[in-house]
Amino acid sequence: MLQVKDITFSYNKTPVLKDISFSVKPGEHLSIIGESGSGKSTLLKVLYGEYDTEKGNIFWKDEEILGPKHNLVIGYDFMKYVAQEFDLMPYISVEENIGKFLSRFYPEEKQKRVAELIEVVELTNVAKTKVKLLSGGQKQRVALARALAKQPEIILLDEPFSHIDNFKKQSLRRSVFKYLKENNIACIVATHDKEDVLGHADKMIVLNNHNIAVNDTPENLYKNPKTGLIASSLGNLM
Ligand code: ADP
Ligand code: MG
């Protein structure tokens, strides 16, 4: 279980996140919504250990996630993070990018694993293409597959389908979220898109005023929005 206990974080003086607490179980899908600038991306980076918090702590199971002050190499094997900007190797193929961090000792398994992931992100037709020739949406899918390659226990996704055209989005979303559920991989998804939430998320958090305005199931929030803010963000969202 991911346990976020009372974290506060600021870039400068004013906190972007203040006294944030929540938890995510193995295999659970949590959506984070909130206006642009409400701190969704910052929260994911803090969870990943990219920044030091001022207060509070974060645990995955028994392991504390520490920021750069206390952890030489950012990140942990059990957790992967796919940022809004992805950093791929442009001059090698889709397959090679996805397999980049998989062991070369078991070439057959490696090949099987890469093929499986290419199917999950629906890139079979460009498997051998160099990444620099791909569209933004295709690159986003390579980044996603690469993050899944080593079977993390939890994955953090920042607007994961934002570069993907509507035509493709729906089937891709279904394929990826199904893969995560089947493999019991927890996910936290920062998003603007109601379709990422409805029918997929187990729970959702609304960020407002540096804090969690509400934490509930999408169904409950939809049926019973408690405040004007939530109603208005759900208005956009649902
Ligand atoms: P969201 O992802 O919800 O749009 P962000 O987490 O990107 O929100 O930003 C939250 C707030 O933190 C914004 O006010 C933004 O301007 C500020 N911010 C984001 N990144 C930085 C940074 N690297 N340095 C200083 N301020 C930042
Ligand atoms: Mg963001």
PDB file of C-alpha atoms and ligand atoms in Angstrom:
ATOM      1  CA  MET A   1       0.000   0.000   0.000  1.00  0.00           C
ATOM      2  CA  LEU A   2       1.139   3.555  -0.756  1.00  0.00           C
ATOM      3  CA  GLN A   3       0.726   5.721   2.299  1.00  0.00           C
ATOM      4  CA  VAL A   4       1.037   9.444   1.977  1.00  0.00           C
ATOM      5  CA  LYS A   5       1.051  11.049   5.394  1.00  0.00           C
ATOM      6  CA  ASP A   6       0.609  14.739   5.860  1.00  0.00           C
ATOM      7  CA  ILE A   7       3.029  15.985   3.222  1.00  0.00           C
ATOM      8  CA  THR A   8       3.741  19.652   2.589  1.00  0.00           C
ATOM      9  CA  PHE A   9       5.838  20.872  -0.330  1.00  0.00           C
ATOM     10  CA  SER A  10       6.788  24.267  -1.779  1.00  0.00           C
ATOM     11  CA  TYR A  11       9.043  25.335  -4.639  1.00  0.00           C
ATOM     12  CA  ASN A  12       9.493  28.785  -3.082  1.00  0.00           C
ATOM     13  CA  LYS A  13       7.756  30.062   0.011  1.00  0.00           C
ATOM     14  CA  THR A  14       4.094  29.353  -0.543  1.00  0.00           C
ATOM     15  CA  PRO A  15       3.205  25.687  -0.378  1.00  0.00           C
ATOM     16  CA  VAL A  16       1.925  24.050  -3.556  1.00  0.00           C
ATOM     17  CA  LEU A  17       0.811  21.037  -1.502  1.00  0.00           C
ATOM     18  CA  LYS A  18      -0.228  21.371   2.102  1.00  0.00           C
ATOM     19  CA  ASP A  19      -0.922  18.539   4.582  1.00  0.00           C
ATOM     20  CA  ILE A  20      -1.807  16.006   1.914  1.00  0.00           C
ATOM     21  CA  SER A  21      -2.708  12.491   3.049  1.00  0.00           C
ATOM     22  CA  PHE A  22      -4.143   9.530   1.175  1.00  0.00           C
ATOM     23  CA  SER A  23      -3.425   5.901   0.436  1.00  0.00           C
ATOM     24  CA  VAL A  24      -3.494   3.574  -2.565  1.00  0.00           C
ATOM     25  CA  LYS A  25      -3.750  -0.208  -2.330  1.00  0.00           C
ATOM     26  CA  PRO A  26      -1.882  -2.660  -4.578  1.00  0.00           C
ATOM     27  CA  GLY A  27      -3.653  -2.811  -7.938  1.00  0.00           C
ATOM     28  CA  GLU A  28      -5.843   0.180  -7.149  1.00  0.00           C
ATOM     29  CA  HIS A  29      -6.410   2.976  -9.674  1.00  0.00           C
ATOM     30  CA  LEU A  30      -6.487   6.534  -8.296  1.00  0.00           C
ATOM     31  CA  SER A  31      -7.221   9.594 -10.442  1.00  0.00           C
ATOM     32  CA  ILE A  32      -6.030  13.062  -9.495  1.00  0.00           C
ATOM     33  CA  ILE A  33      -7.991  15.932 -10.948  1.00  0.00           C
ATOM     34  CA  GLY A  34      -7.895  19.673 -10.370  1.00  0.00           C
ATOM     35  CA  GLU A  35      -7.485  22.860 -12.339  1.00  0.00           C
ATOM     36  CA  SER A  36      -4.323  23.585 -14.236  1.00  0.00           C
ATOM     37  CA  GLY A  37      -1.724  24.744 -11.692  1.00  0.00           C
ATOM     38  CA  SER A  38      -3.423  22.980  -8.774  1.00  0.00           C
ATOM     39  CA  GLY A  39      -0.360  20.797  -8.190  1.00  0.00           C
ATOM     40  CA  LYS A  40      -1.145  17.483  -9.898  1.00  0.00           C
ATOM     41  CA  SER A  41       2.227  17.153 -11.608  1.00  0.00           C
ATOM     42  CA  THR A  42       4.028  18.372  -8.502  1.00  0.00           C
ATOM     43  CA  LEU A  43       2.281  15.743  -6.399  1.00  0.00           C
ATOM     44  CA  LEU A  44       3.367  12.945  -8.759  1.00  0.00           C
ATOM     45  CA  LYS A  45       6.967  14.179  -8.686  1.00  0.00           C
ATOM     46  CA  VAL A  46       6.950  14.343  -4.907  1.00  0.00           C
ATOM     47  CA  LEU A  47       5.562  10.792  -4.735  1.00  0.00           C
ATOM     48  CA  TYR A  48       8.334   9.637  -7.052  1.00  0.00           C
ATOM     49  CA  GLY A  49      10.983  11.131  -4.756  1.00  0.00           C
ATOM     50  CA  GLU A  50      12.060  13.831  -7.165  1.00  0.00           C
ATOM     51  CA  TYR A  51      11.735  16.536  -4.501  1.00  0.00           C
ATOM     52  CA  ASP A  52      12.232  16.682  -0.753  1.00  0.00           C
ATOM     53  CA  THR A  53       9.104  17.382   1.253  1.00  0.00           C
ATOM     54  CA  GLU A  54       9.072  19.925   4.051  1.00  0.00           C
ATOM     55  CA  LYS A  55       6.947  17.752   6.200  1.00  0.00           C
ATOM     56  CA  GLY A  56       5.340  14.338   6.234  1.00  0.00           C
ATOM     57  CA  ASN A  57       6.360  11.029   4.697  1.00  0.00           C
ATOM     58  CA  ILE A  58       5.569   8.586   1.942  1.00  0.00           C
ATOM     59  CA  PHE A  59       5.745   4.797   2.168  1.00  0.00           C
ATOM     60  CA  TRP A  60       5.259   2.018  -0.339  1.00  0.00           C
ATOM     61  CA  LYS A  61       4.704  -1.047   1.854  1.00  0.00           C
ATOM     62  CA  ASP A  62       7.553  -0.846   4.393  1.00  0.00           C
ATOM     63  CA  GLU A  63       9.865   1.263   2.306  1.00  0.00           C
ATOM     64  CA  GLU A  64      10.038   4.991   2.755  1.00  0.00           C
ATOM     65  CA  ILE A  65      10.258   7.047  -0.449  1.00  0.00           C
ATOM     66  CA  LEU A  66      12.933   9.651   0.045  1.00  0.00           C
ATOM     67  CA  GLY A  67      13.806  12.785  -1.876  1.00  0.00           C
ATOM     68  CA  PRO A  68      17.217  13.695  -3.329  1.00  0.00           C
ATOM     69  CA  LYS A  69      18.593  14.870   0.012  1.00  0.00           C
ATOM     70  CA  HIS A  70      18.448  11.344   1.387  1.00  0.00           C
ATOM     71  CA  ASN A  71      18.586   9.238  -1.744  1.00  0.00           C
ATOM     72  CA  LEU A  72      21.467   9.416  -4.198  1.00  0.00           C
ATOM     73  CA  VAL A  73      19.624   8.015  -7.218  1.00  0.00           C
ATOM     74  CA  ILE A  74      16.083   9.235  -7.727  1.00  0.00           C
ATOM     75  CA  GLY A  75      13.430   6.536  -8.028  1.00  0.00           C
ATOM     76  CA  TYR A  76      12.880   2.959  -6.920  1.00  0.00           C
ATOM     77  CA  ASP A  77      12.475  -0.304  -8.840  1.00  0.00           C
ATOM     78  CA  PHE A  78       8.943  -0.856  -7.580  1.00  0.00           C
ATOM     79  CA  MET A  79       7.737   2.502  -8.868  1.00  0.00           C
ATOM     80  CA  LYS A  80       7.783   4.028 -12.341  1.00  0.00           C
ATOM     81  CA  TYR A  81       6.821   7.498 -13.444  1.00  0.00           C
ATOM     82  CA  VAL A  82       5.848   8.685 -16.904  1.00  0.00           C
ATOM     83  CA  ALA A  83       6.175  12.464 -17.128  1.00  0.00           C
ATOM     84  CA  GLN A  84       4.292  14.749 -19.460  1.00  0.00           C
ATOM     85  CA  GLU A  85       7.576  15.198 -21.330  1.00  0.00           C
ATOM     86  CA  PHE A  86       9.129  11.852 -22.165  1.00  0.00           C
ATOM     87  CA  ASP A  87      12.748  11.166 -22.727  1.00  0.00           C
ATOM     88  CA  LEU A  88      13.347   8.422 -25.268  1.00  0.00           C
ATOM     89  CA  MET A  89      16.336   7.470 -27.410  1.00  0.00           C
ATOM     90  CA  PRO A  90      15.466   8.907 -30.841  1.00  0.00           C
ATOM     91  CA  TYR A  91      17.873   6.892 -33.008  1.00  0.00           C
ATOM     92  CA  ILE A  92      16.865   3.408 -31.956  1.00  0.00           C
ATOM     93  CA  SER A  93      13.617   1.575 -32.683  1.00  0.00           C
ATOM     94  CA  VAL A  94      10.439   1.336 -30.640  1.00  0.00           C
ATOM     95  CA  GLU A  95      11.350  -2.248 -29.660  1.00  0.00           C
ATOM     96  CA  GLU A  96      14.837  -1.279 -28.611  1.00  0.00           C
ATOM     97  CA  ASN A  97      13.602   1.638 -26.505  1.00  0.00           C
ATOM     98  CA  ILE A  98      11.124  -0.565 -24.669  1.00  0.00           C
ATOM     99  CA  GLY A  99      13.678  -3.328 -24.087  1.00  0.00           C
ATOM    100  CA  LYS A 100      16.468  -0.954 -23.156  1.00  0.00           C
ATOM    101  CA  PHE A 101      16.473  -1.748 -19.457  1.00  0.00           C
ATOM    102  CA  LEU A 102      15.603  -5.430 -19.696  1.00  0.00           C
ATOM    103  CA  SER A 103      18.315  -7.987 -19.103  1.00  0.00           C
ATOM    104  CA  ARG A 104      20.183  -9.302 -22.138  1.00  0.00           C
ATOM    105  CA  PHE A 105      20.785 -12.619 -20.432  1.00  0.00           C
ATOM    106  CA  TYR A 106      17.438 -14.028 -21.494  1.00  0.00           C
ATOM    107  CA  PRO A 107      16.972 -12.870 -25.082  1.00  0.00           C
ATOM    108  CA  GLU A 108      13.879 -14.978 -25.719  1.00  0.00           C
ATOM    109  CA  GLU A 109      12.077 -13.734 -22.649  1.00  0.00           C
ATOM    110  CA  LYS A 110      13.123 -10.217 -23.420  1.00  0.00           C
ATOM    111  CA  GLN A 111      11.692 -10.474 -26.897  1.00  0.00           C
ATOM    112  CA  LYS A 112       8.434 -11.942 -25.617  1.00  0.00           C
ATOM    113  CA  ARG A 113       8.061  -9.272 -23.000  1.00  0.00           C
ATOM    114  CA  VAL A 114       8.711  -6.464 -25.482  1.00  0.00           C
ATOM    115  CA  ALA A 115       6.195  -7.928 -27.930  1.00  0.00           C
ATOM    116  CA  GLU A 116       3.571  -8.185 -25.188  1.00  0.00           C
ATOM    117  CA  LEU A 117       4.034  -4.551 -24.185  1.00  0.00           C
ATOM    118  CA  ILE A 118       3.983  -3.348 -27.774  1.00  0.00           C
ATOM    119  CA  GLU A 119       0.599  -4.965 -28.065  1.00  0.00           C
ATOM    120  CA  VAL A 120      -0.658  -3.347 -24.853  1.00  0.00           C
ATOM    121  CA  VAL A 121       0.186   0.114 -26.201  1.00  0.00           C
ATOM    122  CA  GLU A 122      -0.929  -0.804 -29.732  1.00  0.00           C
ATOM    123  CA  LEU A 123       2.295  -0.048 -31.578  1.00  0.00           C
ATOM    124  CA  THR A 124       2.836  -3.355 -33.378  1.00  0.00           C
ATOM    125  CA  ASN A 125       2.904  -1.727 -36.795  1.00  0.00           C
ATOM    126  CA  VAL A 126       5.828   0.565 -35.865  1.00  0.00           C
ATOM    127  CA  ALA A 127       7.817  -1.857 -33.688  1.00  0.00           C
ATOM    128  CA  LYS A 128      10.902  -1.586 -35.876  1.00  0.00           C
ATOM    129  CA  THR A 129      10.609   2.144 -36.600  1.00  0.00           C
ATOM    130  CA  LYS A 130      13.083   4.630 -35.144  1.00  0.00           C
ATOM    131  CA  VAL A 131      11.503   6.714 -32.409  1.00  0.00           C
ATOM    132  CA  LYS A 132      12.472  10.023 -33.996  1.00  0.00           C
ATOM    133  CA  LEU A 133      10.069   9.245 -36.849  1.00  0.00           C
ATOM    134  CA  LEU A 134       7.051   8.809 -34.575  1.00  0.00           C
ATOM    135  CA  SER A 135       4.255  11.243 -33.738  1.00  0.00           C
ATOM    136  CA  GLY A 136       3.932  12.729 -30.240  1.00  0.00           C
ATOM    137  CA  GLY A 137       1.188  10.272 -29.366  1.00  0.00           C
ATOM    138  CA  GLN A 138       3.231   7.289 -30.500  1.00  0.00           C
ATOM    139  CA  LYS A 139       6.187   8.477 -28.442  1.00  0.00           C
ATOM    140  CA  GLN A 140       3.945   8.804 -25.424  1.00  0.00           C
ATOM    141  CA  ARG A 141       2.977   5.158 -25.881  1.00  0.00           C
ATOM    142  CA  VAL A 142       6.613   4.048 -26.130  1.00  0.00           C
ATOM    143  CA  ALA A 143       7.338   5.863 -22.844  1.00  0.00           C
ATOM    144  CA  LEU A 144       4.408   4.071 -21.232  1.00  0.00           C
ATOM    145  CA  ALA A 145       5.531   0.642 -22.437  1.00  0.00           C
ATOM    146  CA  ARG A 146       9.086   1.283 -21.297  1.00  0.00           C
ATOM    147  CA  ALA A 147       7.855   2.210 -17.821  1.00  0.00           C
ATOM    148  CA  LEU A 148       5.916  -1.067 -17.667  1.00  0.00           C
ATOM    149  CA  ALA A 149       8.783  -3.210 -18.946  1.00  0.00           C
ATOM    150  CA  LYS A 150      10.243  -4.132 -15.579  1.00  0.00           C
ATOM    151  CA  GLN A 151       6.905  -4.844 -13.900  1.00  0.00           C
ATOM    152  CA  PRO A 152       6.639  -2.024 -11.373  1.00  0.00           C
ATOM    153  CA  GLU A 153       4.227  -2.454  -8.454  1.00  0.00           C
ATOM    154  CA  ILE A 154       2.984   1.095  -8.870  1.00  0.00           C
ATOM    155  CA  ILE A 155       3.064   3.508 -11.786  1.00  0.00           C
ATOM    156  CA  LEU A 156       2.538   7.283 -11.816  1.00  0.00           C
ATOM    157  CA  LEU A 157       1.100   8.669 -15.053  1.00  0.00           C
ATOM    158  CA  ASP A 158       0.915  12.371 -15.850  1.00  0.00           C
ATOM    159  CA  GLU A 159      -1.804  13.093 -18.440  1.00  0.00           C
ATOM    160  CA  PRO A 160      -0.923   9.760 -20.075  1.00  0.00           C
ATOM    161  CA  PHE A 161      -3.085  10.054 -23.172  1.00  0.00           C
ATOM    162  CA  SER A 162      -2.831  13.804 -23.741  1.00  0.00           C
ATOM    163  CA  HIS A 163      -0.918  13.526 -27.022  1.00  0.00           C
ATOM    164  CA  ILE A 164      -3.011  10.745 -28.444  1.00  0.00           C
ATOM    165  CA  ASP A 165      -5.763  11.413 -30.922  1.00  0.00           C
ATOM    166  CA  ASN A 166      -9.339  10.750 -29.905  1.00  0.00           C
ATOM    167  CA  PHE A 167      -9.766   8.010 -32.407  1.00  0.00           C
ATOM    168  CA  LYS A 168      -7.053   5.914 -30.759  1.00  0.00           C
ATOM    169  CA  LYS A 169      -7.495   7.060 -27.167  1.00  0.00           C
ATOM    170  CA  GLN A 170     -10.410   4.928 -26.173  1.00  0.00           C
ATOM    171  CA  SER A 171      -9.059   1.535 -27.120  1.00  0.00           C
ATOM    172  CA  LEU A 172      -5.588   2.399 -25.844  1.00  0.00           C
ATOM    173  CA  ARG A 173      -6.937   3.531 -22.499  1.00  0.00           C
ATOM    174  CA  ARG A 174      -8.923   0.315 -22.154  1.00  0.00           C
ATOM    175  CA  SER A 175      -5.920  -1.798 -23.065  1.00  0.00           C
ATOM    176  CA  VAL A 176      -3.531  -0.056 -20.661  1.00  0.00           C
ATOM    177  CA  PHE A 177      -5.869   0.086 -17.665  1.00  0.00           C
ATOM    178  CA  LYS A 178      -6.869  -3.540 -18.210  1.00  0.00           C
ATOM    179  CA  TYR A 179      -3.205  -4.562 -18.307  1.00  0.00           C
ATOM    180  CA  LEU A 180      -2.547  -2.706 -15.033  1.00  0.00           C
ATOM    181  CA  LYS A 181      -5.515  -4.368 -13.290  1.00  0.00           C
ATOM    182  CA  GLU A 182      -4.639  -7.839 -14.554  1.00  0.00           C
ATOM    183  CA  ASN A 183      -1.097  -7.456 -13.306  1.00  0.00           C
ATOM    184  CA  ASN A 184      -2.147  -5.893 -10.005  1.00  0.00           C
ATOM    185  CA  ILE A 185      -0.133  -2.744 -10.707  1.00  0.00           C
ATOM    186  CA  ALA A 186      -1.369   0.267  -8.731  1.00  0.00           C
ATOM    187  CA  CYS A 187      -1.656   3.476 -10.734  1.00  0.00           C
ATOM    188  CA  ILE A 188      -2.027   7.145  -9.980  1.00  0.00           C
ATOM    189  CA  VAL A 189      -3.179   9.144 -12.961  1.00  0.00           C
ATOM    190  CA  ALA A 190      -3.142  12.948 -13.112  1.00  0.00           C
ATOM    191  CA  THR A 191      -5.668  13.960 -15.712  1.00  0.00           C
ATOM    192  CA  HIS A 192      -8.049  16.504 -17.203  1.00  0.00           C
ATOM    193  CA  ASP A 193     -10.005  13.958 -19.124  1.00  0.00           C
ATOM    194  CA  LYS A 194     -13.200  12.534 -17.641  1.00  0.00           C
ATOM    195  CA  GLU A 195     -12.802   9.463 -19.812  1.00  0.00           C
ATOM    196  CA  ASP A 196      -9.608   8.576 -17.928  1.00  0.00           C
ATOM    197  CA  VAL A 197     -11.637   8.543 -14.721  1.00  0.00           C
ATOM    198  CA  LEU A 198     -15.111   7.222 -15.406  1.00  0.00           C
ATOM    199  CA  GLY A 199     -15.325   3.499 -15.714  1.00  0.00           C
ATOM    200  CA  HIS A 200     -11.621   3.122 -14.883  1.00  0.00           C
ATOM    201  CA  ALA A 201     -10.674   4.796 -11.590  1.00  0.00           C
ATOM    202  CA  ASP A 202     -11.470   3.142  -8.258  1.00  0.00           C
ATOM    203  CA  LYS A 203     -11.081   6.459  -6.476  1.00  0.00           C
ATOM    204  CA  MET A 204     -10.479  10.063  -7.292  1.00  0.00           C
ATOM    205  CA  ILE A 205      -8.925  13.013  -5.545  1.00  0.00           C
ATOM    206  CA  VAL A 206      -9.790  16.630  -6.335  1.00  0.00           C
ATOM    207  CA  LEU A 207      -6.939  19.065  -5.616  1.00  0.00           C
ATOM    208  CA  ASN A 208      -7.855  22.622  -4.709  1.00  0.00           C
ATOM    209  CA  ASN A 209      -6.222  25.328  -2.592  1.00  0.00           C
ATOM    210  CA  HIS A 210      -3.109  23.201  -2.016  1.00  0.00           C
ATOM    211  CA  ASN A 211      -5.200  20.497  -0.500  1.00  0.00           C
ATOM    212  CA  ILE A 212      -7.436  17.516  -1.183  1.00  0.00           C
ATOM    213  CA  ALA A 213     -10.945  18.907  -1.527  1.00  0.00           C
ATOM    214  CA  VAL A 214     -12.411  15.453  -1.748  1.00  0.00           C
ATOM    215  CA  ASN A 215     -11.405  11.806  -1.976  1.00  0.00           C
ATOM    216  CA  ASP A 216     -14.115   9.361  -2.991  1.00  0.00           C
ATOM    217  CA  THR A 217     -15.231   7.018  -5.754  1.00  0.00           C
ATOM    218  CA  PRO A 218     -16.105   8.652  -9.092  1.00  0.00           C
ATOM    219  CA  GLU A 219     -19.634   7.227  -8.767  1.00  0.00           C
ATOM    220  CA  ASN A 220     -20.245   8.832  -5.359  1.00  0.00           C
ATOM    221  CA  LEU A 221     -18.860  12.152  -6.482  1.00  0.00           C
ATOM    222  CA  TYR A 222     -20.991  12.151  -9.538  1.00  0.00           C
ATOM    223  CA  LYS A 223     -24.156  11.317  -7.629  1.00  0.00           C
ATOM    224  CA  ASN A 224     -23.471  13.558  -4.683  1.00  0.00           C
ATOM    225  CA  PRO A 225     -21.106  16.459  -5.349  1.00  0.00           C
ATOM    226  CA  LYS A 226     -20.616  18.160  -2.015  1.00  0.00           C
ATOM    227  CA  THR A 227     -19.344  21.612  -2.820  1.00  0.00           C
ATOM    228  CA  GLY A 228     -19.595  24.161  -5.582  1.00  0.00           C
ATOM    229  CA  LEU A 229     -16.022  23.557  -6.560  1.00  0.00           C
ATOM    230  CA  ILE A 230     -16.469  19.848  -6.900  1.00  0.00           C
ATOM    231  CA  ALA A 231     -19.685  20.365  -8.782  1.00  0.00           C
ATOM    232  CA  SER A 232     -17.920  22.706 -11.162  1.00  0.00           C
ATOM    233  CA  SER A 233     -14.899  20.499 -11.656  1.00  0.00           C
ATOM    234  CA  LEU A 234     -17.203  17.558 -12.165  1.00  0.00           C
ATOM    235  CA  GLY A 235     -19.198  19.696 -14.532  1.00  0.00           C
ATOM    236  CA  ASN A 236     -16.137  19.917 -16.704  1.00  0.00           C
ATOM    237  CA  LEU A 237     -15.202  16.423 -15.978  1.00  0.00           C
ATOM    238  CA  MET A 238     -18.453  14.602 -16.305  1.00  0.00           C
TER     239      MET A 238
HETATM  240  P1  ADP B   1      -0.766  20.965 -12.533  1.00  0.00           P
HETATM  241  O1  ADP B   1       0.003  19.753 -12.951  1.00  0.00           O
HETATM  242  O2  ADP B   1      -1.972  20.642 -11.694  1.00  0.00           O
HETATM  243  O3  ADP B   1      -1.138  21.831 -13.691  1.00  0.00           O
HETATM  244  P2  ADP B   1       1.758  21.836 -11.355  1.00  0.00           P
HETATM  245  O4  ADP B   1       2.087  20.810 -10.340  1.00  0.00           O
HETATM  246  O5  ADP B   1       2.466  21.765 -12.647  1.00  0.00           O
HETATM  247  O6  ADP B   1       0.165  21.844 -11.570  1.00  0.00           O
HETATM  248  O7  ADP B   1       2.017  23.276 -10.746  1.00  0.00           O
HETATM  249  C1  ADP B   1       1.556  23.656  -9.453  1.00  0.00           C
HETATM  250  C2  ADP B   1       2.107  25.028  -9.112  1.00  0.00           C
HETATM  251  O8  ADP B   1       3.521  24.959  -8.920  1.00  0.00           O
HETATM  252  C3  ADP B   1       1.881  26.089 -10.176  1.00  0.00           C
HETATM  253  O9  ADP B   1       1.604  27.305  -9.532  1.00  0.00           O
HETATM  254  C4  ADP B   1       3.198  26.133 -10.907  1.00  0.00           C
HETATM  255  O10 ADP B   1       3.416  27.399 -11.467  1.00  0.00           O
HETATM  256  C5  ADP B   1       4.198  25.837  -9.807  1.00  0.00           C
HETATM  257  N1  ADP B   1       5.407  25.139 -10.312  1.00  0.00           N
HETATM  258  C6  ADP B   1       5.427  23.995 -11.030  1.00  0.00           C
HETATM  259  N2  ADP B   1       6.688  23.589 -11.283  1.00  0.00           N
HETATM  260  C7  ADP B   1       7.495  24.513 -10.722  1.00  0.00           C
HETATM  261  C8  ADP B   1       8.924  24.675 -10.627  1.00  0.00           C
HETATM  262  N3  ADP B   1       9.755  23.761 -11.163  1.00  0.00           N
HETATM  263  N4  ADP B   1       9.392  25.745  -9.951  1.00  0.00           N
HETATM  264  C9  ADP B   1       8.559  26.647  -9.396  1.00  0.00           C
HETATM  265  N5  ADP B   1       7.211  26.562  -9.433  1.00  0.00           N
HETATM  266  C10 ADP B   1       6.668  25.518 -10.091  1.00  0.00           C
HETATM  267 MG    MG B   2       0.536  18.983 -14.866  1.00  0.00          MG
END
